[in-house]
PDB file of C-alpha atoms in Angstrom:
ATOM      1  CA  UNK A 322     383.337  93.931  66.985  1.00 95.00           C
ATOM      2  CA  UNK A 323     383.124  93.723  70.762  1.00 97.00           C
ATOM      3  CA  UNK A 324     382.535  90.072  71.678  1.00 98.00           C
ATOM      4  CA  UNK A 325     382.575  88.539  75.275  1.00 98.00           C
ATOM      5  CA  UNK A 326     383.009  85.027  75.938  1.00 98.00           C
ATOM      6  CA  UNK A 327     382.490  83.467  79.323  1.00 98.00           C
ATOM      7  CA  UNK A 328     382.945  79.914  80.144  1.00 98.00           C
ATOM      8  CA  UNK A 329     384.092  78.061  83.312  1.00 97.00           C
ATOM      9  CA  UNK A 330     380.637  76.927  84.359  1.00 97.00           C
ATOM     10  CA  UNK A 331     379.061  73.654  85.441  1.00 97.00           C
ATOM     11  CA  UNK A 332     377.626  71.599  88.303  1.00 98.00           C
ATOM     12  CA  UNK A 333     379.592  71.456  91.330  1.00 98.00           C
ATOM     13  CA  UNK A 334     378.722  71.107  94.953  1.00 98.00           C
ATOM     14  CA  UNK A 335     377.820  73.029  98.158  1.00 98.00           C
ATOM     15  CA  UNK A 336     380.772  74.393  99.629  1.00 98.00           C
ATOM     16  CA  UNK A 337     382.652  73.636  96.389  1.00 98.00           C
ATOM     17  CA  UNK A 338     384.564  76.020  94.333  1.00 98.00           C
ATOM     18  CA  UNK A 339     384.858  77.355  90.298  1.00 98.00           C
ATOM     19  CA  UNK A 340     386.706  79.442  88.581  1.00 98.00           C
ATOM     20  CA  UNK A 341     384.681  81.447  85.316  1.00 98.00           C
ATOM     21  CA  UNK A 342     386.837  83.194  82.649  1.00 98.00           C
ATOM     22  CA  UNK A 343     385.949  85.744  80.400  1.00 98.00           C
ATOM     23  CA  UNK A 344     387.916  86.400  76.797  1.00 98.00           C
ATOM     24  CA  UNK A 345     387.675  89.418  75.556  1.00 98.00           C
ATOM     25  CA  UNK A 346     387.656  90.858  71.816  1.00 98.00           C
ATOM     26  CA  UNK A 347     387.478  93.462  69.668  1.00 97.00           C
ATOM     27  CA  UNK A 348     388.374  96.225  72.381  1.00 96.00           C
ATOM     28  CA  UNK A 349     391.505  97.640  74.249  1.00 96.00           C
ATOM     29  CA  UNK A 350     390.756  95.801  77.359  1.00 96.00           C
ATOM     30  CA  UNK A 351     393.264  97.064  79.663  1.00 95.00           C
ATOM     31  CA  UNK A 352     390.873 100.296  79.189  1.00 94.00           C
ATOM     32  CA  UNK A 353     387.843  99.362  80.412  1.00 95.00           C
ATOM     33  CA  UNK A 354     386.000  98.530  84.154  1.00 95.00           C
ATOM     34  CA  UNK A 355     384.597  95.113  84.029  1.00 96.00           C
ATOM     35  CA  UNK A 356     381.975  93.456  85.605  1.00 97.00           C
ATOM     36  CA  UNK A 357     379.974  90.129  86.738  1.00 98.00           C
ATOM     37  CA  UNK A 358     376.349  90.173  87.033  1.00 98.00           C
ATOM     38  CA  UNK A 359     374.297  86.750  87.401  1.00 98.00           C
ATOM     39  CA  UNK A 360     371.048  85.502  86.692  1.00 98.00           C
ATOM     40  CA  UNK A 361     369.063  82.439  88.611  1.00 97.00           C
ATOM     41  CA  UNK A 362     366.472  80.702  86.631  1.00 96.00           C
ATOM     42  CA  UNK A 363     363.357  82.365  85.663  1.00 95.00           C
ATOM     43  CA  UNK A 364     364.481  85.769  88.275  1.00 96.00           C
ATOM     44  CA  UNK A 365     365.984  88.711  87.053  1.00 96.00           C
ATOM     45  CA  UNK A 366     369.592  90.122  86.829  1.00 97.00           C
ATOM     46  CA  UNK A 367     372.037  91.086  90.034  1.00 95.00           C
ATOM     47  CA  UNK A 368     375.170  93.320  89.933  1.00 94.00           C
ATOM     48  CA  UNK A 369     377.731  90.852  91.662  1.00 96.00           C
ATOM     49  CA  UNK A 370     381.548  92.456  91.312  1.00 95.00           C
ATOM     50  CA  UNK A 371     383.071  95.080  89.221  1.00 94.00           C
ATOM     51  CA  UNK A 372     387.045  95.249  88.955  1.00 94.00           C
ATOM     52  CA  UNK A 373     388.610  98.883  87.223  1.00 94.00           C
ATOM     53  CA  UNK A 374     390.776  98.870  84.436  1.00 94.00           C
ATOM     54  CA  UNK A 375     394.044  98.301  86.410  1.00 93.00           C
ATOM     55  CA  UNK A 376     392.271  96.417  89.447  1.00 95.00           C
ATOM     56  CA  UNK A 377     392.725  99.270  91.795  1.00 94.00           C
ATOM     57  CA  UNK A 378     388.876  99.534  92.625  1.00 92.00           C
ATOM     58  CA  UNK A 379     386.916  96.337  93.286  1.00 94.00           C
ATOM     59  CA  UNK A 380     383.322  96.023  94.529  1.00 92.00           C
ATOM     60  CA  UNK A 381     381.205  93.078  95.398  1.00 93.00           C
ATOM     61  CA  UNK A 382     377.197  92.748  96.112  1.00 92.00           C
ATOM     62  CA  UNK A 383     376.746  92.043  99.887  1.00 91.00           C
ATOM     63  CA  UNK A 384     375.470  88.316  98.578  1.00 93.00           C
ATOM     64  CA  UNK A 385     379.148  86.833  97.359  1.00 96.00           C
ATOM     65  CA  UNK A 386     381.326  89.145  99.523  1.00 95.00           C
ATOM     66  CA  UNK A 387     384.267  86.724 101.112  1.00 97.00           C
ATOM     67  CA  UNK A 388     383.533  84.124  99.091  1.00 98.00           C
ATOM     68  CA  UNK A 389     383.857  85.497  95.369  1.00 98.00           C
ATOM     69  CA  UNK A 390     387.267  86.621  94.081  1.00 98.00           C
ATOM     70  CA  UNK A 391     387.185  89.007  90.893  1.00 98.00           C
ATOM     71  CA  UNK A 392     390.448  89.649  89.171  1.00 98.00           C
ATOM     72  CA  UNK A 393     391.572  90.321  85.847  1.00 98.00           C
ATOM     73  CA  UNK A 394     394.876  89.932  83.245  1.00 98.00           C
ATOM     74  CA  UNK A 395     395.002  92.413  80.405  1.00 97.00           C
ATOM     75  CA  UNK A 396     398.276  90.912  78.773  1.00 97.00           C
ATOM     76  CA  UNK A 397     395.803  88.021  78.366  1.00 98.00           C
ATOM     77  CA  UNK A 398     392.492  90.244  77.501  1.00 98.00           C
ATOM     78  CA  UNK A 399     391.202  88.356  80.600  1.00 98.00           C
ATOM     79  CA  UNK A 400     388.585  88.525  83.488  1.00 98.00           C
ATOM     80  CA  UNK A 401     388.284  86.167  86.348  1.00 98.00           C
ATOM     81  CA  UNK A 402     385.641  85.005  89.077  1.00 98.00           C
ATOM     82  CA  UNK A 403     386.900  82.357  91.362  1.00 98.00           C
ATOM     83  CA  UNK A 404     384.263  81.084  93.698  1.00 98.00           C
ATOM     84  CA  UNK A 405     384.612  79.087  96.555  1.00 98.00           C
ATOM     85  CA  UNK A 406     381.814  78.129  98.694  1.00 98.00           C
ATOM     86  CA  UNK A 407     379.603  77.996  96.536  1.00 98.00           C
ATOM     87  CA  UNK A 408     375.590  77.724  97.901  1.00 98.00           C
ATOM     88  CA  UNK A 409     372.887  76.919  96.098  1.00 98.00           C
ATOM     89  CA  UNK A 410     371.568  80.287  95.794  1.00 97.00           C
ATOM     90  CA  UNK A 411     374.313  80.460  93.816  1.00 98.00           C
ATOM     91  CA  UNK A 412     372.838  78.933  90.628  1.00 98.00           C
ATOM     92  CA  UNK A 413     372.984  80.909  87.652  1.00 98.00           C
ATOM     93  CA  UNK A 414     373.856  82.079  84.712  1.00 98.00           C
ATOM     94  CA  UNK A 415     376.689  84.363  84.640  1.00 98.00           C
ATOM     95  CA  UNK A 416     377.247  87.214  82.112  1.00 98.00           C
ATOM     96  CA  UNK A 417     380.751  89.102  82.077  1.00 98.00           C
ATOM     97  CA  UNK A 418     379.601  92.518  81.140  1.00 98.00           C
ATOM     98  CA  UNK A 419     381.704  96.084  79.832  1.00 97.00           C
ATOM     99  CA  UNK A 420     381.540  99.321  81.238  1.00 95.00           C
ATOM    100  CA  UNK A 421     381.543 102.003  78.802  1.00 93.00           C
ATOM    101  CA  UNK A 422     385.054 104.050  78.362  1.00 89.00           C
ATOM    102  CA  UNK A 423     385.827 106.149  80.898  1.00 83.00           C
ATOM    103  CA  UNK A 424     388.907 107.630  81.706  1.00 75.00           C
ATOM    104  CA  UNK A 425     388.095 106.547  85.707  1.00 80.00           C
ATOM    105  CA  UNK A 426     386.166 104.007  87.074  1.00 80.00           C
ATOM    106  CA  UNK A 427     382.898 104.757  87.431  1.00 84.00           C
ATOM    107  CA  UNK A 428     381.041 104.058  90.182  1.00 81.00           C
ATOM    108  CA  UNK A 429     377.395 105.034  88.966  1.00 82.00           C
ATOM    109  CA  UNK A 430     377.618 103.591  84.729  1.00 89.00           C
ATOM    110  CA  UNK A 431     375.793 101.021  83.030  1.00 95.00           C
ATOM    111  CA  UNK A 432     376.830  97.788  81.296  1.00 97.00           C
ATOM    112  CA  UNK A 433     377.720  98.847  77.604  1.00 95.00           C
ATOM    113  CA  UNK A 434     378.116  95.037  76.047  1.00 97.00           C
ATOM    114  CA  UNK A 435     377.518  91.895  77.412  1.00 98.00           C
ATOM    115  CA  UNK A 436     378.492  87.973  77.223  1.00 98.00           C
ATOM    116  CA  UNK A 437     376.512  85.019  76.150  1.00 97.00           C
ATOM    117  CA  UNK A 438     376.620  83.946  80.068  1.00 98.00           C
ATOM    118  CA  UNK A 439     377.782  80.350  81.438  1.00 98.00           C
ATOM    119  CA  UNK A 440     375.349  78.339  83.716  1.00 98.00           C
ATOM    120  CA  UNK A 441     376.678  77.286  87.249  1.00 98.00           C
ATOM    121  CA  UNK A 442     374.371  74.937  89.014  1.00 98.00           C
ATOM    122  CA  UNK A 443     375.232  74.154  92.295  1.00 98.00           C
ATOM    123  CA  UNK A 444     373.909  70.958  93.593  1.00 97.00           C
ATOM    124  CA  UNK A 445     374.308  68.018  95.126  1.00 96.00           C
TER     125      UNK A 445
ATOM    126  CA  UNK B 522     364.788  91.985  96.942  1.00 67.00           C
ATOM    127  CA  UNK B 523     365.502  95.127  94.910  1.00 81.00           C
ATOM    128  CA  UNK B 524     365.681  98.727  95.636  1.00 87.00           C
ATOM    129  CA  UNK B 525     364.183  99.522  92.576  1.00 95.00           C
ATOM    130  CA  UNK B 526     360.473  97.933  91.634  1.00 97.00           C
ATOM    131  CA  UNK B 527     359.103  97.781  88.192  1.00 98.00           C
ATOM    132  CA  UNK B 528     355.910  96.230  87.202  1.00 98.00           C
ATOM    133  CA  UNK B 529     356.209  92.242  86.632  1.00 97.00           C
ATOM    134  CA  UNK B 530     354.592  92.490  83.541  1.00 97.00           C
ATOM    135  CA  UNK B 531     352.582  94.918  80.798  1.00 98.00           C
ATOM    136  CA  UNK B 532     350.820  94.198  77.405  1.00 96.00           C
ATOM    137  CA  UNK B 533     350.059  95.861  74.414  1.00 96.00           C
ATOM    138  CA  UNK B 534     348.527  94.996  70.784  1.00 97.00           C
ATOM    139  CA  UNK B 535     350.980  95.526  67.792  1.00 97.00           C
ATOM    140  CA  UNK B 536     351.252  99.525  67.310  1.00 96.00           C
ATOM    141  CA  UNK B 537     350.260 100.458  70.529  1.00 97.00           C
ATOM    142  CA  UNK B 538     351.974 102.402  73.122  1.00 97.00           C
ATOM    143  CA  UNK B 539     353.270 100.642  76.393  1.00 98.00           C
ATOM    144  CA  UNK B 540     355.009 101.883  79.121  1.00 98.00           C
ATOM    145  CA  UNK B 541     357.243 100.327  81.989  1.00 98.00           C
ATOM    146  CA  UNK B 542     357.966 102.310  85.363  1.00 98.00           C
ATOM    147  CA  UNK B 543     360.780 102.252  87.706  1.00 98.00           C
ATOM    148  CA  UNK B 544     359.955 103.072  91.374  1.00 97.00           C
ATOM    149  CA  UNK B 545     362.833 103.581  93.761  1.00 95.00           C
ATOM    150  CA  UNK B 546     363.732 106.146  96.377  1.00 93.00           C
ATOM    151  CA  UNK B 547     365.814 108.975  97.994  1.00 92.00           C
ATOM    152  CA  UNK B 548     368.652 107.030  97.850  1.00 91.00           C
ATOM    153  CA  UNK B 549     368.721 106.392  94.344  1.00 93.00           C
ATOM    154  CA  UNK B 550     366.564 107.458  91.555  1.00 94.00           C
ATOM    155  CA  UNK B 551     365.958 110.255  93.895  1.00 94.00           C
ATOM    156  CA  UNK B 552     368.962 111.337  94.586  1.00 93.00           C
ATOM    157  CA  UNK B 553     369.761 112.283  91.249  1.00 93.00           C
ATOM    158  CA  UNK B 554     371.596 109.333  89.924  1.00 93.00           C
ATOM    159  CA  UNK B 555     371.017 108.202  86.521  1.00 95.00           C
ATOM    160  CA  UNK B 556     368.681 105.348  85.336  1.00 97.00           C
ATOM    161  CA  UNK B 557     369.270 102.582  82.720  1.00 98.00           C
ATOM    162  CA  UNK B 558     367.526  99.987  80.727  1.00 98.00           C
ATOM    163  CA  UNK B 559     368.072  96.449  79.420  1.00 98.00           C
ATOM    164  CA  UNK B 560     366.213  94.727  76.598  1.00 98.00           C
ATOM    165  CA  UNK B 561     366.773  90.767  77.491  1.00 98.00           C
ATOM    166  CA  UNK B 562     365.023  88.836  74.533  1.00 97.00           C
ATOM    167  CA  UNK B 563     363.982  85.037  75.308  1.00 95.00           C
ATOM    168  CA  UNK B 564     367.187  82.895  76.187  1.00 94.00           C
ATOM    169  CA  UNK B 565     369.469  85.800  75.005  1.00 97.00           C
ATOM    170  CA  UNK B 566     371.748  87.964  77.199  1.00 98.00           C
ATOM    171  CA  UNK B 567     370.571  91.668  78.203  1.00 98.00           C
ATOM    172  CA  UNK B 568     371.093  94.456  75.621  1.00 98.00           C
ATOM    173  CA  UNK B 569     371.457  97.970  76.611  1.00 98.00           C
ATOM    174  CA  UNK B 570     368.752  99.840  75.478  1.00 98.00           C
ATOM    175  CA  UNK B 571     368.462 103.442  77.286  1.00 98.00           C
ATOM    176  CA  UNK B 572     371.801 104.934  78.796  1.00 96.00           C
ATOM    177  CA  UNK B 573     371.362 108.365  80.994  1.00 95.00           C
ATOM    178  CA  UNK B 574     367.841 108.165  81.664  1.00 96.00           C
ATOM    179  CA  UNK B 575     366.923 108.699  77.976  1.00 97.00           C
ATOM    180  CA  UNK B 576     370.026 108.639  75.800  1.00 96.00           C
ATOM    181  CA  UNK B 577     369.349 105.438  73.185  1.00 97.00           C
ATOM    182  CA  UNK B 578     372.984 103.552  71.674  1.00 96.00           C
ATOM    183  CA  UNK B 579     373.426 103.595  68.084  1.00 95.00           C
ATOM    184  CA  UNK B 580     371.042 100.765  66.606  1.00 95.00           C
ATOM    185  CA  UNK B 581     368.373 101.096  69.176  1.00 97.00           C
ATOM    186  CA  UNK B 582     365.261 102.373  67.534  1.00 96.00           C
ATOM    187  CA  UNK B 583     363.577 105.374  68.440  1.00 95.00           C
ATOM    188  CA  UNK B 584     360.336 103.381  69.298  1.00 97.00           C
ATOM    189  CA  UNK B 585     362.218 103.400  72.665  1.00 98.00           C
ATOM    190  CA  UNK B 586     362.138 106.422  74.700  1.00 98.00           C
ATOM    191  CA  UNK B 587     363.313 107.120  78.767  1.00 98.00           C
ATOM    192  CA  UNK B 588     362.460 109.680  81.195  1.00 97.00           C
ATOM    193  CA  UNK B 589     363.385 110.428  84.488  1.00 97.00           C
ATOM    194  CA  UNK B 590     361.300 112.568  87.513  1.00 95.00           C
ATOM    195  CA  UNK B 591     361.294 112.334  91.009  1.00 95.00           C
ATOM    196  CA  UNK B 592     361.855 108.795  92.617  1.00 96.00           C
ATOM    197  CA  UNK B 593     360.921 106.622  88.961  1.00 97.00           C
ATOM    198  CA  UNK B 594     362.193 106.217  85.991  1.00 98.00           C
ATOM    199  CA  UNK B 595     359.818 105.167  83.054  1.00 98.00           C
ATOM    200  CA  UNK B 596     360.673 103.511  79.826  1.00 98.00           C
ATOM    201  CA  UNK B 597     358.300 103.913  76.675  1.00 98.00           C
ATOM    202  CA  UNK B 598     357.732 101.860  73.582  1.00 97.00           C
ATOM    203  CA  UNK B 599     355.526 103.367  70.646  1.00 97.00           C
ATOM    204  CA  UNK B 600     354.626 101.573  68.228  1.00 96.00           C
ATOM    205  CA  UNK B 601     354.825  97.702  69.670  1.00 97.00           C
ATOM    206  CA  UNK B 602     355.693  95.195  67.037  1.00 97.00           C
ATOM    207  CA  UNK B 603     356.170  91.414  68.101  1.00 96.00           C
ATOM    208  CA  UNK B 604     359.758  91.442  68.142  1.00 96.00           C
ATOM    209  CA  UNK B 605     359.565  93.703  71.502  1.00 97.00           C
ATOM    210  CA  UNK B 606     358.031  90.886  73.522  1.00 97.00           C
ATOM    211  CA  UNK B 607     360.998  90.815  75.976  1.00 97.00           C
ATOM    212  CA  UNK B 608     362.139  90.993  79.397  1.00 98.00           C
ATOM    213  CA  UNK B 609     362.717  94.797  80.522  1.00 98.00           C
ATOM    214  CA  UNK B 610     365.034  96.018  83.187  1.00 98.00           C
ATOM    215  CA  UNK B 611     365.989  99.596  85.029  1.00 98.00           C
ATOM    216  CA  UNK B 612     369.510  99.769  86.382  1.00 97.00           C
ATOM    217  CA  UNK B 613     370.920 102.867  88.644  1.00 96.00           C
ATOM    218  CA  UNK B 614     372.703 103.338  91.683  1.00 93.00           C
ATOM    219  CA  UNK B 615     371.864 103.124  95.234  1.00 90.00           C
ATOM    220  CA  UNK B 616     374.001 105.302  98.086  1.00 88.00           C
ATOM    221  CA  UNK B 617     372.322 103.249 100.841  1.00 83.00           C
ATOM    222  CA  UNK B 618     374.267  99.317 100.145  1.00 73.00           C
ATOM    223  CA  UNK B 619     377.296  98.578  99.701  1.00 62.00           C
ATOM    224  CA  UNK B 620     377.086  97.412  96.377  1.00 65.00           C
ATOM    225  CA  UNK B 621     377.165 100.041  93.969  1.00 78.00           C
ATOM    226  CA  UNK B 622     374.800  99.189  91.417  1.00 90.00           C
ATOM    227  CA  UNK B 623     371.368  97.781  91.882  1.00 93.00           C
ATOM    228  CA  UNK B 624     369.149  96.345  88.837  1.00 95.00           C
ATOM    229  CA  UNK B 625     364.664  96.847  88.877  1.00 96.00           C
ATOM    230  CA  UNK B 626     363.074  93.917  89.056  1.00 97.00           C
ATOM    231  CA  UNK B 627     362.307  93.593  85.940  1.00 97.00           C
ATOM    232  CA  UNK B 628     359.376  93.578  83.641  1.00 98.00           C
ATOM    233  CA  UNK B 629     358.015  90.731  81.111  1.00 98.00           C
ATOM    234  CA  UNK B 630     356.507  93.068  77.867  1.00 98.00           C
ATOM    235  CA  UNK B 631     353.701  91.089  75.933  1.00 97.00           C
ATOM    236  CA  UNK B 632     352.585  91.900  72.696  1.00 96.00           C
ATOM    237  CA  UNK B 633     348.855  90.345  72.345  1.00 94.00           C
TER     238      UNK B 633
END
């Protein structure tokens, strides 16, 4: 079974930073494109980074670029989002999602499985 | 503000048929590039529901149906039971930002 589990949030202020993990299970992760995608309260979803299998391609939405880091370690079946100056437009939850397998990454796919997300708040 | 705009809500009495559209432009939807859909129950993460503009993942039931044409995208649901009261949303590409992939707005389904 493919399970996702992100955790790493919490309340921390402007201009401060966090780092969110995201264990992965059930899957040959060194296989697959990962990505983050984030929700505020009560708004809908945004696409915020996407790393490829090895890490050669990495994208990031307009909205995080420079600040957000996305990385990844498949000996540890790991993904990564450091962020540093963090805003508080930055509040949300934030789901580590799966591409489907490709043999490439994939520049136009959808999110196959999905986390249970982890709430950043940033506040002061 | 997203490129693609759906509907901020639509309602429907059990067993009734309700549908949910997907507006974008050229530069996505338009230009070819598939479409997507997410079922995101109340305080749950999204599900995929509709991959390729109308190709459903094993599990999803065929009450949920996708089409594609021109600039939208719609997403159907036949036979509305309670349990499809949910938060809907389209997901494709867009060739115009810099960030490849670009979610709808999103749509709140009721079930009166």
């Amino acid at each position: 079974e493919v399970q996702l589990v992100e955790s790493g949030g919490g309340l921390v202020k402007p201009g401060g930073s966090l780092r969110l993990s995201c264990a992965a299970s059930g899957f040959t992760f060194s296989s697959y494109s990962m990505n983050w995608v984030r929700q505020a309260p009560g708004k809908g979803l945004e696409w915020v980074s996407s790393i490829s299998s090895s890490s050669s391609y990495i994208y990031y939405a307009d909205s995080v670029k420079g600040r957000f880091t996305i990385s990844r370690d498949n000996a540890k079946n790991s993904l990564y989002l450091q962020m540093n100056s963090l805003r508080a437009e930055d509040t949300a939850v934030y789901y580590c999602a799966r591409d489907p397998p490709r043999g490439y990454y994939d520049i136009l796919t959808y999110f196959d499985y999905w986390g249970q997300g982890t709430l950043v708040t940033v506040s002061s | 503000q997203s490129v693609l705009t759906q509907p901020p809500s639509v309602s429907g009495a059990p067993g009734q048929r309700v549908t949910i559209s997907c507006t974008g432009s050229s530069s996505n939807i338009g230009a070819g590039y598939d479409v997507h859909w997410y079922q995101q129950l109340p305080g749950t993460a999204p599900k995929l529901l509709i991959y390729g503009n109308s190709n459903r993942p094993s599990g999803v039931p065929d009450r949920f149906s996708g089409s594609k044409s021109g600039t939208s995208a719609s997403l159907a649901i036949t036979g509305l039971q309670a349990e499809d009261e949910a938060d809907y949303y389209c997901q494709s590409y867009d060739s115009s930002l810099s960030g490849p992939r670009v979610f709808g707005t999103g749509t709140k389904v009721t079930v009166l």
